[in-house]
Amino acid sequence: MNSIILDELYKNLGKYVTSDKMCKRLGISRIAVWNRIKNLQKLGYKIEGKRSVGYILKEEAKDILIPYEIKRRLNTEMFGKRIEYFRLTSSTMDEAEYLIERDENVDGTIIVAEEQTSGRGRQKRKWLSPQGENIYVSLIFKPNNMNVSDSIALMFAISIAIREALSDFGVEDAKIKWPNDVMVGDKKIAGVLVETKSESGVLNYAIIGFGINVNMSQMPEELKDKATSIKIETNTHIDRATLLSNILYYFENLVKMLTKQGRRSIFDLWRKYNNTLGRRVEVITDKDKFEGVAKDIDENGFLLVDTGDDVKKVITANSVRFLQ
Ligand code: ATP
């Protein structure tokens, strides 16, 4: 119902729409319309009402991250055709899993939250997710014909998509750290997480999650030295719905490229945008700890580190730390 009101107001942006017209379109009373308008005002819409004239939307919404605003901006065929929105949730990854369990028809669905109480990174590390300033999203993707080993390519693809969209908003020098961070200099601006389910090597689904620091103007003490936001980098307040729809657009195109041309095409782009290759790193895995120069990624996207004695292949690491 809110979307009918917003459709009507947007169609007449800057002009009054009579209450009668609203009542007729919605089939509800004047009081009921007024209550809904009040809710929209609370969300941040600049709507004014005048007795015996009606309602006017004064300007386009700025940074209201509700499905209606995301959909208005979307330019995709697949991702975002269904949007599940939460003001508060434990984690969009949990919501995605829950949705997949109870609904078959979820391919392309995105789950968006304004705040997460248990946002997570790799290995259940906490992703700080304060309310109303950032982007926390999980995307459900059920590919037709992908292998479980393509999941790194999906992780790289979403990182590249975020990097491209950041550049649209003035953060031009974002780089991707192997395996899953988007960074500006030595500070993290976004994190990416891909969780998958497969059978006999075939990918059933992937949940592609990302958190981006957007309008936070200050980092909390514990992240001050290692995190940044678009606001801190550019000093501008960003419309998150536009940022998100740009990311989905880029990601969809990268997924098409991955499907048509294979993962090598994604890996080449990753190589172009990474900040890891050529640097001296310390790698800690469950079994090992070593230092060396990050030489390249292999045909699976695993990191190849030259320790001087040999070249180690890093499939997964607890930490990859730059030493220079
Ligand atoms: P590292 O901590 O070395 O970056 P990682 O890249 O594996 O490890 P992730 O699992 O991707 O880390 O993300 C979790 C980590 O990111 C947390 O341990 C914390 O250091 C950092 N972090 C948490 N919330 C944020 C945030 N909103 N912005 C930037 N960094 C964050």
PDB file of C-alpha atoms in Angstrom, residues 15 46 64 136 261 284:
ATOM      1  CA  LYS A  15       2.576  18.919  -6.841  1.00  0.00           C
ATOM      2  CA  LYS A  46       9.615  15.084   2.709  1.00  0.00           C
ATOM      3  CA  ILE A  64      16.067   5.914   2.350  1.00  0.00           C
ATOM      4  CA  TYR A 136      24.496  -4.918   4.848  1.00  0.00           C
ATOM      5  CA  GLN A 261      33.828 -16.620 -20.479  1.00  0.00           C
ATOM      6  CA  ILE A 284      48.545 -17.895   9.139  1.00  0.00           C
TER       7      ILE A 284
END
